[in-house]
Short mmCIF file of C-alpha atoms in Angstrom, two decimals:
data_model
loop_
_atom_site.label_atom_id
_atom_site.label_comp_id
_atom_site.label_asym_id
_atom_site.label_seq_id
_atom_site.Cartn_x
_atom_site.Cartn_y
_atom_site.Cartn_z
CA UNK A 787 100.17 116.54 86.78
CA UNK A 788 103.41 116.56 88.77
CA UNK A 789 106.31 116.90 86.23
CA UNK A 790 107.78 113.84 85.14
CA UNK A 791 111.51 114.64 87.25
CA UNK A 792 109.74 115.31 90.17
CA UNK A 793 107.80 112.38 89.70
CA UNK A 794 110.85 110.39 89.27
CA UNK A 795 112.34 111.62 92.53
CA UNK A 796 109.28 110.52 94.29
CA UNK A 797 109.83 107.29 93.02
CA UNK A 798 113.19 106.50 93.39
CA UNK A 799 112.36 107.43 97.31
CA UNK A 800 109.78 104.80 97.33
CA UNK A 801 111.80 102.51 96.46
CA UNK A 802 114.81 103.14 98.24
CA UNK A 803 112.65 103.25 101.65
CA UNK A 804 109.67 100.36 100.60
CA UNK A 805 111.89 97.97 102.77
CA UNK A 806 112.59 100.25 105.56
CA UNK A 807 110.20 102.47 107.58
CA UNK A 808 111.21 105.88 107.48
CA UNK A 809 113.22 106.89 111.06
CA UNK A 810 110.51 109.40 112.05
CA UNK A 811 112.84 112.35 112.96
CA UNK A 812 114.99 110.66 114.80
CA UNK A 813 117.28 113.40 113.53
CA UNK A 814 116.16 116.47 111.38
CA UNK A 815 117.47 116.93 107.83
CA UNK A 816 117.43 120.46 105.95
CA UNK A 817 119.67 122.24 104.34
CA UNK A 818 122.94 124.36 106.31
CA UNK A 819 121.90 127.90 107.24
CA UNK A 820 124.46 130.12 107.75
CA UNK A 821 125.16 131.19 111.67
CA UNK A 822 127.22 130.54 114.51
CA UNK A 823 127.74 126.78 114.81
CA UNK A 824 125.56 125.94 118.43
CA UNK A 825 126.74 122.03 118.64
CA UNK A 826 128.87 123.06 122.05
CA UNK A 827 125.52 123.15 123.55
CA UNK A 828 124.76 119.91 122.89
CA UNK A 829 124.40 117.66 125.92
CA UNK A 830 121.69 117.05 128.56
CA UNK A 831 120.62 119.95 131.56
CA UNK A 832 119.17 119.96 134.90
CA UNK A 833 116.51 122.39 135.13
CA UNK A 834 115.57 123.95 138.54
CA UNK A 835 112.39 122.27 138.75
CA UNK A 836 114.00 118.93 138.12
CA UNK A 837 112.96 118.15 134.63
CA UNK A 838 115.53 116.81 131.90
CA UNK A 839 116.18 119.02 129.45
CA UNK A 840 118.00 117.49 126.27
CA UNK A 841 119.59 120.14 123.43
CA UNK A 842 120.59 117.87 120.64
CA UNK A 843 122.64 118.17 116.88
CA UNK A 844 120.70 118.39 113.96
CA UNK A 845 121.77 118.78 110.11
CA UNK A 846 122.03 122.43 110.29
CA UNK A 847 125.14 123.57 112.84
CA UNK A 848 122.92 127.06 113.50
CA UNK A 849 120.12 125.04 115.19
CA UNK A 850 119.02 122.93 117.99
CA UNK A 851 116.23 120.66 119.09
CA UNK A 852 115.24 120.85 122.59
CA UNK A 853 113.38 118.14 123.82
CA UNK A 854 111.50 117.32 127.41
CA UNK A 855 110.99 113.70 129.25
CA UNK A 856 107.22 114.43 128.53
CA UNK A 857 107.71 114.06 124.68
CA UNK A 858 107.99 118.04 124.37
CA UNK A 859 109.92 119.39 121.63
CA UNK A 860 111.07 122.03 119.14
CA UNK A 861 113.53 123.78 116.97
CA UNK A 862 116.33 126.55 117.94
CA UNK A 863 117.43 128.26 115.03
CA UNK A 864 119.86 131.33 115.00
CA UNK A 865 118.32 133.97 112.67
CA UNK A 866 120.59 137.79 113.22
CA UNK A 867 122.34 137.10 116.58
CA UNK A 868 118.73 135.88 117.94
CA UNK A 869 117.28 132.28 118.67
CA UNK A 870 114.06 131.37 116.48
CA UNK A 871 111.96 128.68 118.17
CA UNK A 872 109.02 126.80 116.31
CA UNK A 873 107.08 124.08 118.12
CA UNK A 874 107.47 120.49 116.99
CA UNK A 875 108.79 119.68 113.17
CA UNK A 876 106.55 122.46 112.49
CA UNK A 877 107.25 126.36 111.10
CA UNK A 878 104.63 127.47 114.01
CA UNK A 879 106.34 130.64 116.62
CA UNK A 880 107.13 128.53 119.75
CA UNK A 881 106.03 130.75 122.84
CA UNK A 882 109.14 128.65 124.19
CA UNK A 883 111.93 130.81 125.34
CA UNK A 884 115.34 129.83 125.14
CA UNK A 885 118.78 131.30 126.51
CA UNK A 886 122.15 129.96 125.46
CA UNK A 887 124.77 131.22 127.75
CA UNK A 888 128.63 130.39 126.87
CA UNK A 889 130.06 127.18 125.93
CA UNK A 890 129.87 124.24 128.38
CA UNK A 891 127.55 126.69 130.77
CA UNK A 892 124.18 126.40 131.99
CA UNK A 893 120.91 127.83 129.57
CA UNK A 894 117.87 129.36 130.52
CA UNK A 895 114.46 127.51 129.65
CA UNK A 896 111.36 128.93 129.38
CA UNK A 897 112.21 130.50 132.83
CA UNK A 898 113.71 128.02 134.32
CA UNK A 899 117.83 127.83 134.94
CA UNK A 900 119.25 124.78 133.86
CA UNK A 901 122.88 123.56 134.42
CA UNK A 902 124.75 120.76 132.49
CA UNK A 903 124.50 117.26 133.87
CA UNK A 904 127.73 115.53 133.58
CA UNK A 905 128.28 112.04 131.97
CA UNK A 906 131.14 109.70 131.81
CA UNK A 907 131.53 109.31 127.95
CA UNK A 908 133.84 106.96 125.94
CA UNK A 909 134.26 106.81 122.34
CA UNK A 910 135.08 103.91 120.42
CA UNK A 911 136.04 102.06 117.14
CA UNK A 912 135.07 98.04 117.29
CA UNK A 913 134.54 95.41 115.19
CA UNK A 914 131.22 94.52 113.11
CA UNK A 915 130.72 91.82 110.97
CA UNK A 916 133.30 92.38 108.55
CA UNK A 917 133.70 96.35 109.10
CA UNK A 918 134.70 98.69 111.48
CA UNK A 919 131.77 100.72 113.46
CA UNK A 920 132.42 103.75 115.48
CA UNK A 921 130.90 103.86 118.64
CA UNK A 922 130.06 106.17 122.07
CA UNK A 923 128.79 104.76 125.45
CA UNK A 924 127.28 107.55 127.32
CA UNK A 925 126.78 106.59 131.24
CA UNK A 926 125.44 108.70 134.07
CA UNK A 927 128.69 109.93 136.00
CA UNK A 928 130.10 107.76 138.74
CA UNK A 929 131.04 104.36 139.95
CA UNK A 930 126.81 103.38 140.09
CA UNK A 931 126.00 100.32 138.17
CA UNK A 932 123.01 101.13 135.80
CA UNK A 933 121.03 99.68 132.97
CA UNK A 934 122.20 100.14 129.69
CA UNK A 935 120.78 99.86 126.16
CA UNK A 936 122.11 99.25 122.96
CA UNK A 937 120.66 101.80 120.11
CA UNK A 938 119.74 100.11 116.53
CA UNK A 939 119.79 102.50 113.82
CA UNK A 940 116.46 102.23 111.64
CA UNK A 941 116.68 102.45 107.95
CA UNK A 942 118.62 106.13 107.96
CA UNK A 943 121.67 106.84 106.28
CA UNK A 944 123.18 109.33 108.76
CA UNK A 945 125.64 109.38 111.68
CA UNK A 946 123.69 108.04 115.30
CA UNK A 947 126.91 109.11 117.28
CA UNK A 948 126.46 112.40 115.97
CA UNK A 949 122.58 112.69 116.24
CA UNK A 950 120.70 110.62 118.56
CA UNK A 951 119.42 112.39 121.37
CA UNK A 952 118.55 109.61 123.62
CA UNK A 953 122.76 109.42 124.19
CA UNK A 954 121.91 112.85 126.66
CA UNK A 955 118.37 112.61 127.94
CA UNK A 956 118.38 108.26 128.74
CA UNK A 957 121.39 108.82 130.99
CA UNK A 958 120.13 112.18 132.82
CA UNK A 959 117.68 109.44 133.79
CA UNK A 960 119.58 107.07 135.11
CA UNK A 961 119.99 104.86 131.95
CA UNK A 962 123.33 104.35 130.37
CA UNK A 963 123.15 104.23 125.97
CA UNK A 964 125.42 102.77 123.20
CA UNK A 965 124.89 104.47 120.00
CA UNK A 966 127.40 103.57 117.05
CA UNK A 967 127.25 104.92 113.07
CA UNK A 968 125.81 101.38 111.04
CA UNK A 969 127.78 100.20 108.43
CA UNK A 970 128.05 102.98 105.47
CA UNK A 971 126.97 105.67 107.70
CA UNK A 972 129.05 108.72 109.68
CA UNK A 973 132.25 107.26 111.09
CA UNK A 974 131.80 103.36 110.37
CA UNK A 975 133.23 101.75 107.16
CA UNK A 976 131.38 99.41 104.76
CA UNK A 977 128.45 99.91 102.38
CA UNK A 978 125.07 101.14 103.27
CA UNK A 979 122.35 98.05 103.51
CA UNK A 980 119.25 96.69 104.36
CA UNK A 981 120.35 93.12 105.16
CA UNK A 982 119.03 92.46 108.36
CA UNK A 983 121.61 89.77 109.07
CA UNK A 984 124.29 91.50 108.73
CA UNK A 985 122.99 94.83 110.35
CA UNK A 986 122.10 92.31 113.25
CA UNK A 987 125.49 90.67 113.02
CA UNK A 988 126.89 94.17 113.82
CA UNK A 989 123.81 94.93 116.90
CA UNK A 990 125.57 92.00 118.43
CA UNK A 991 129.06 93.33 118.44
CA UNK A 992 127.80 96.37 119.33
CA UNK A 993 126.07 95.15 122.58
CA UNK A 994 129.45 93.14 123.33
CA UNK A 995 131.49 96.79 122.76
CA UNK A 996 129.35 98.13 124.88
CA UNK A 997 129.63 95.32 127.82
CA UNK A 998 133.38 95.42 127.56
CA UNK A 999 133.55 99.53 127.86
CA UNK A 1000 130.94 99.61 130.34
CA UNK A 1001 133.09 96.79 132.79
CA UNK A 1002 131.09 96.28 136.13
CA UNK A 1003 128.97 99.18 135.63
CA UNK A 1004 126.63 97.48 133.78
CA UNK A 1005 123.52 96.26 135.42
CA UNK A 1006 120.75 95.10 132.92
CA UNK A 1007 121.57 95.60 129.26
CA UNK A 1008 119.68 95.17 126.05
CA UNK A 1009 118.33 96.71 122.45
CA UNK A 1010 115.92 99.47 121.50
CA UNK A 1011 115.21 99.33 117.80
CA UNK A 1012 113.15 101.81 116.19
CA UNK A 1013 111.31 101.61 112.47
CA UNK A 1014 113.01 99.53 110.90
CA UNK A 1015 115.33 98.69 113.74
CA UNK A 1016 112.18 96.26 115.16
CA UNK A 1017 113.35 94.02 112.03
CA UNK A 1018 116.44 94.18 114.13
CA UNK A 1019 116.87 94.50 117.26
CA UNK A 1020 114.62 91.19 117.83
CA UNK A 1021 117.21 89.39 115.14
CA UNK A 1022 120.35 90.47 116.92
CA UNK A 1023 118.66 89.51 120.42
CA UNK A 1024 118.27 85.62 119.44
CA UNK A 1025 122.38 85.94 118.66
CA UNK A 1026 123.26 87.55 121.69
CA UNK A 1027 122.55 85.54 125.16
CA UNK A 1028 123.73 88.87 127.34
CA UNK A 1029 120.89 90.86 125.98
CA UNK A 1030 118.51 91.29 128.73
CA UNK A 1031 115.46 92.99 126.90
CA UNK A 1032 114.83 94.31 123.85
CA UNK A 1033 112.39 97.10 122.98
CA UNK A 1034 111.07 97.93 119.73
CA UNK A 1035 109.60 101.38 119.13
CA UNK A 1036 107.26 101.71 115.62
CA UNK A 1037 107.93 98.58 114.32
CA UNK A 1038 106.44 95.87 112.47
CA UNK A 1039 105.49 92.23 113.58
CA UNK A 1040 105.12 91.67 109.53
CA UNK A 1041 107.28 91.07 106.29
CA UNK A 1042 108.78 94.12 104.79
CA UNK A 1043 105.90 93.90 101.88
CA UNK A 1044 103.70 94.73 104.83
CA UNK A 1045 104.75 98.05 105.17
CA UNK A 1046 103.22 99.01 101.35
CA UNK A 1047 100.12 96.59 101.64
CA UNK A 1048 98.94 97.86 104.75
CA UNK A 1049 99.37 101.57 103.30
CA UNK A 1050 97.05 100.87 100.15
CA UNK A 1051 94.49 99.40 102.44
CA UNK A 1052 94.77 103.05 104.75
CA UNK A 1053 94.54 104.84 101.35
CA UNK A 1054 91.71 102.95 100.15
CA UNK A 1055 89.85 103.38 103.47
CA UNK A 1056 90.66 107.48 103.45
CA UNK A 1057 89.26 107.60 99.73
CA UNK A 1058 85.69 106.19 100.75
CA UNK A 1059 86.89 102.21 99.30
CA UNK A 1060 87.55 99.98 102.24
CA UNK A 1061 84.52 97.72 101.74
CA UNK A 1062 85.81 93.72 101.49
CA UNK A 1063 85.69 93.67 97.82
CA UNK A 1064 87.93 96.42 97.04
CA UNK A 1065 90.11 95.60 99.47
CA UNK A 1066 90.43 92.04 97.81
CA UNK A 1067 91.59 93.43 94.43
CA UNK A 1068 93.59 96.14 95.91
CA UNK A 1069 95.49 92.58 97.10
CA UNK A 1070 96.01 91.32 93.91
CA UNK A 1071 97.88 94.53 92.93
CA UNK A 1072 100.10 94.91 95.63
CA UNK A 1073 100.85 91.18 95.75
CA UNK A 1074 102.31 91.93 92.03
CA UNK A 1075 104.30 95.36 92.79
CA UNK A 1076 105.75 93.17 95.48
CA UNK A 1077 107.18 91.01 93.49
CA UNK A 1078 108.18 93.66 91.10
CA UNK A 1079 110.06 95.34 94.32
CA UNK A 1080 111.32 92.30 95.58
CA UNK A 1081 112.91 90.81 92.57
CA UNK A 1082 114.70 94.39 91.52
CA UNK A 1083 112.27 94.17 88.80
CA UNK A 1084 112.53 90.65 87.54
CA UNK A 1085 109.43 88.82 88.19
CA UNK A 1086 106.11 90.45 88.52
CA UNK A 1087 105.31 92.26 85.06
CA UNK A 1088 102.93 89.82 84.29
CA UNK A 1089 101.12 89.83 87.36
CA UNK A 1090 100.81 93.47 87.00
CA UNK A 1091 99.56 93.77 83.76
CA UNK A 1092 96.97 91.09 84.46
CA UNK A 1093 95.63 93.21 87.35
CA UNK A 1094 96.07 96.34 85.89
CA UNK A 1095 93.84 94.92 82.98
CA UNK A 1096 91.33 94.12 85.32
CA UNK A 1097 91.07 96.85 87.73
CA UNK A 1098 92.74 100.02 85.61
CA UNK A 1099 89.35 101.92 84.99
CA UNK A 1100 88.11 101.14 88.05
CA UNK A 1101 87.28 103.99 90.56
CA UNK A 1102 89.60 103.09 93.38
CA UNK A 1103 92.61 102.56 91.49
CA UNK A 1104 93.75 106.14 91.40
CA UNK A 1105 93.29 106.46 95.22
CA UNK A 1106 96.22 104.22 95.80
CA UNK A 1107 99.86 105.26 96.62
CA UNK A 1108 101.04 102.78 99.19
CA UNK A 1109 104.68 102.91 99.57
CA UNK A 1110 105.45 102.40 96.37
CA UNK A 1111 102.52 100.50 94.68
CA UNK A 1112 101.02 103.64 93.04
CA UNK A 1113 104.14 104.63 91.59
CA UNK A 1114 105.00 101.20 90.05
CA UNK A 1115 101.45 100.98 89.02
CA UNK A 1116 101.54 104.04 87.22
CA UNK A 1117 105.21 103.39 85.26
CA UNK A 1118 106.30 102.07 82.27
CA UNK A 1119 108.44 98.59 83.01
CA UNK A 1120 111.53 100.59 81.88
CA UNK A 1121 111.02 103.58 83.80
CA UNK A 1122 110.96 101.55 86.89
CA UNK A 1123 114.04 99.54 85.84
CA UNK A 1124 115.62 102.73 85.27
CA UNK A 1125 115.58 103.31 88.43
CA UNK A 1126 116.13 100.23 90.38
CA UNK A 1127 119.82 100.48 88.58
CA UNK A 1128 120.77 103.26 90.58
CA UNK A 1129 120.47 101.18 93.98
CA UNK A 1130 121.13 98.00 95.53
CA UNK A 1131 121.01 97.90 99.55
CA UNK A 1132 120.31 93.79 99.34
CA UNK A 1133 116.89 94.65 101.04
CA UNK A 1134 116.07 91.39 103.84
CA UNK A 1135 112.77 90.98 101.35
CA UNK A 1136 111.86 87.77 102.65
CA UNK A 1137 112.50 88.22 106.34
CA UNK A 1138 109.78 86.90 108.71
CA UNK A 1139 110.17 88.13 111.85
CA UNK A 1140 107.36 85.81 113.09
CA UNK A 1141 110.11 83.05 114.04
CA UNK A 1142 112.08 85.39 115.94
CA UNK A 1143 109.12 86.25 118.05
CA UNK A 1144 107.46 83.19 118.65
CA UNK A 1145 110.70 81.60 120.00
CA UNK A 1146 112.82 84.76 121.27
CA UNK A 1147 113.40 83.66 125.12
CA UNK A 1148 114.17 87.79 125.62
CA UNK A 1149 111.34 89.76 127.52
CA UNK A 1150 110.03 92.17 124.86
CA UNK A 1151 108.72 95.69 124.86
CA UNK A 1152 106.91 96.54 121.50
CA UNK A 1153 105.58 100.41 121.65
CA UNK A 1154 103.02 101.20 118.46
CA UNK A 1155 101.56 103.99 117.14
CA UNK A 1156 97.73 103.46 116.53
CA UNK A 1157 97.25 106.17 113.85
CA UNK A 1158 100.78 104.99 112.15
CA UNK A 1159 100.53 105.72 108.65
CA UNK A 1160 104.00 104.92 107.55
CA UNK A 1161 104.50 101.37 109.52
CA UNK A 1162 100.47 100.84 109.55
CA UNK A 1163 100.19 98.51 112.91
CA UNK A 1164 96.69 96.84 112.41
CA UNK A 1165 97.99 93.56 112.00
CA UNK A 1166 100.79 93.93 114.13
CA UNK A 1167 98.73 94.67 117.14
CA UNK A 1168 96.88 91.51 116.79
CA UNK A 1169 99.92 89.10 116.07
CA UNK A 1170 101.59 90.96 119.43
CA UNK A 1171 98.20 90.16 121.41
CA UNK A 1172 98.18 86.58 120.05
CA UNK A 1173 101.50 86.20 121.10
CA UNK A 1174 101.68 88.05 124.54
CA UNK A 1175 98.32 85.80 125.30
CA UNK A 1176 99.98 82.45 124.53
CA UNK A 1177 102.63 83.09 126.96
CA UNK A 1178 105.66 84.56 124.99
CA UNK A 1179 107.59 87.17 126.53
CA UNK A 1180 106.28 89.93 124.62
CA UNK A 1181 104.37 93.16 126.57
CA UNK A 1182 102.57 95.63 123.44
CA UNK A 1183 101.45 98.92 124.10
CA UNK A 1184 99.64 101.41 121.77
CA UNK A 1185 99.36 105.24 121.70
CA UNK A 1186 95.93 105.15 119.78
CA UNK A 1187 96.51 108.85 118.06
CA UNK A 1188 100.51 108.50 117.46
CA UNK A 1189 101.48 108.22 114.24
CA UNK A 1190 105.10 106.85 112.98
CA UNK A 1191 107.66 108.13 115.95
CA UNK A 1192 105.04 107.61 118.26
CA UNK A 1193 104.73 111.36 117.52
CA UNK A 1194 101.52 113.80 117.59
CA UNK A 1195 99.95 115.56 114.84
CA UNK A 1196 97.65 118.69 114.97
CA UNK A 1197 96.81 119.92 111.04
CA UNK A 1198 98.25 119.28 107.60
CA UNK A 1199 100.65 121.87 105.60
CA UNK A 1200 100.01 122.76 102.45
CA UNK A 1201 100.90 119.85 100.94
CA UNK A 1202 98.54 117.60 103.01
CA UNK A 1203 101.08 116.31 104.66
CA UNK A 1204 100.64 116.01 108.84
CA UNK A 1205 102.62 118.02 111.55
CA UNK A 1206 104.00 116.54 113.54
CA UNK A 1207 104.36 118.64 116.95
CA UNK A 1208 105.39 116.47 119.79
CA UNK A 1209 106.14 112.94 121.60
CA UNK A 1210 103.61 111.60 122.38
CA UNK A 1211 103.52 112.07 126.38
CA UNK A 1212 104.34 108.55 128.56
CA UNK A 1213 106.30 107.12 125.44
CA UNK A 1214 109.97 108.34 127.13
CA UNK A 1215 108.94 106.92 130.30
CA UNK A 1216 107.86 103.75 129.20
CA UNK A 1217 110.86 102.88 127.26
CA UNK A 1218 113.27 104.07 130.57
CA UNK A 1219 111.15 102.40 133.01
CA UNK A 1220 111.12 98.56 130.79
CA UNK A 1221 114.85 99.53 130.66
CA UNK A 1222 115.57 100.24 134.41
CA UNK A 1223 113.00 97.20 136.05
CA UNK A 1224 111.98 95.06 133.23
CA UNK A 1225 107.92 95.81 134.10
CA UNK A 1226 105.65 99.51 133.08
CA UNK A 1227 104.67 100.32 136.71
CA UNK A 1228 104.34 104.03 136.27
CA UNK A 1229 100.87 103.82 134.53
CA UNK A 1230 98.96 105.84 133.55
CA UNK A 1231 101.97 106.51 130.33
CA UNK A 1232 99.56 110.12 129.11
CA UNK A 1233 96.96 107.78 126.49
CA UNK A 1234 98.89 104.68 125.95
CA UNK A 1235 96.64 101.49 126.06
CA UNK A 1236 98.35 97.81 126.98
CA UNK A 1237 97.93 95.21 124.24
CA UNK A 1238 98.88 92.16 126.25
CA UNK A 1239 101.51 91.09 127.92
CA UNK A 1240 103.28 87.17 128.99
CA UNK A 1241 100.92 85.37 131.36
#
């Protein structure tokens, strides 16, 4: 039995992220080590063989992640005066060598001499709805007009400015990126939330800072929304008439009650339960925490004890976590109050993105992950094939093995959770090549399968 604190930490987690898909390593989060602070080689290389190389911040300032165009990446840490490298997210020896010369001079990779590609950066402070949002825009160097494309945050707290990583490697390739801190986060003011509206409301002013830094430079401009930025993105698109495209990485096509729903049904499946039946009353009980979740606890007790009456002793109830049905399930009504007191980030509960979509005038890119366990995309697959078929703007593509992140998994750790290792290979190209021309003409994109696309 897991002890009841650590059981309450795992809850209060579900709940805080049950509306929002978790960002999928966008950035890496662990705790400082001590070492010399590497963030002055942060920035984007040219490698003698032509490949991008991208060294990016993460939350420790003795470590690195170095990632490649072909979804490639790993950790740098600095462990007595030497650099540590582990493949992926993982704790797996990296065979990857890695040599960091001085400040603002070129590094060695894995053989190969690499030299700092220069970029024309501006940072900024602009106006959101109601708050003020710091801002970068990050452009190849030179007087060339080039595409450019708006970055919206998905549901993490931290700094973008600080940590995204597609601010260096987009415009070594030609592809110019706004990133800004959301509302409550880094260097922006306001409260942390999960109101779509207003996060879109800001995605709009962001895409018009971004326009009036960028001047004539700007060719083709648009949104990529990740996780819980596909919520987003497609929202702050149907505001904005200068946004060009939008692409949506991991995202869902669904209500945020989806996200939990469609994780009982995985768990159900995994523990030997997926026939119809099951399935059916496994419904009825998330269809109740829902309401529990979606109300901050003020309708839905009923519902739940009527199911849980029903279904309690039955085999299959134990095999389900979801996002946070299995934890509501399995606490008192006042232990879950407890802890919906503690937050309130006005979740968008009864957002339906299906509007949006069916009307949005904006060519779409939707990129899924076909073994997604976090934002399961089942259902969103289909509604994006229905929709690409019937004419609407909307091309889908699916890496059939990539789970949340469009990321790549070998094994399990010891707490059965997955690895993941990499990028999925093709996913980097077929977000810059929808930015550059509007069309994927590079196929094949390593095992990515089109969905549909407009007639």
């Amino acid at each position: 039995m897991i002890p009841s604190a650590l059981r309450f930490a795992t809850l209060t987690a579900a709940l805080f992220a049950a509306a929002a898909v978790h960002a999928a390593h966008a950035a890496d989060t662990a705790p400082a080590a001590a070492g010399p602070d590497l963030g002055c080689h942060v920035g984007a290389y040219r490698l003698d063989d032509g490949r991008s190389l991208t060294l990016g911040r993460i939350d420790q300032p003795s470590a690195l992640r170095w990632r490649l165009l072909d979804g490639r990446t790993g950790k740098l840490a600095s462990k007595d005066g030497a650099l540590v490298a582990t493949v992926g997210w993982s704790d797996r020896a990296d065979t990857v060598k890695v040599e960091l010369g001085r400040c603002g001079e070129g590094v060695v990779f894995d053989g190969h001499r690499g030299e700092p590609v220069k970029l024309d950066v501006v940072d900024t402070q602009f106006e959101g709805a109601g708050v003020k949002l710091r801002g970068r825009l990050v452009l190849p160097a030179g007087q060339d007009k080039v595409p450019v494309v708006v970055m919206v945050h998905g549901s993490e707290n931290y700094s973008g400015v600080d940590l995204y990583y597609q601010q260096y490697l987009f415009p070594s390739e030609g592809v110019g990126v706004f990133v800004y801190d959301k509302r409550g986060t880094g260097g922006s003011s306001g409260k942390y939330t999960q109101n779509f509206h207003e996060l879109s409301d800001d995605a709009v002013a962001a895409l018009r800072e971004a326009l009036r830094l960028g001047g004539e430079r700007v060719g083709r401009i648009g949104y990529l929304g990740g996780s819980q930025g596909g919520w987003i993105a497609p929202l702050a698109a149907s505001k904005a008439p200068q946004a060009q495209f939008v692409e949506v990485g991991f995202g869902l096509a669904d209500g945020v009650l989806a996200e939990d729903r469609d994780q009982v049904v995985l768990d159900l499946r995994a523990a030997g339960f997926g026939d119809a039946a099951t399935l059916r009353k496994a419904r009825e009980l998330t269809d109740a925490t829902g309401l529990i979740a979606s109300s901050s606890g003020q309708r839905g007790w009923t519902e739940l004890a009527a199911v849980r009456k029903k279904y309690e002793t039955q085999p299959w109830w134990k095999a389900v976590k979801g996002e946070y049905s299995g934890l509501v399930a399995t606490h008192t009504r006042e232990q879950v109050m407890a802890e919906f007191k503690k937050y309130d980030y006005e979740v968008s509960w009864d957002y339906d993105p299906m509007p949006v979509l069916r009307t949005l005038k904006t060519p779409q890119l939707w990129v899924l992950g076909g073994d997604d366990i976090e934002a399961p995309s089942e259902e969103t697959q289909k509604r994006l094939t229905a929709l690409g078929r019937a004419g609407r703007p909307i091309t889908s593509v699916v890496f059939p093995q990539a789970d949340h992140g469009i990321l790549e998994y070998e094994s399990k750790n010891a707490q059965g959770e997955r690895q993941h290792m990499r990028t999925a290979d093709g996913y980097l190209r077929v977000l810059l090549d929808w930015i550059k021309r509007g069309t994927l003409d590079g196929w094949p994109y390593g095992t990515a399968k089109q969905l549909a696309g407009p007639k």
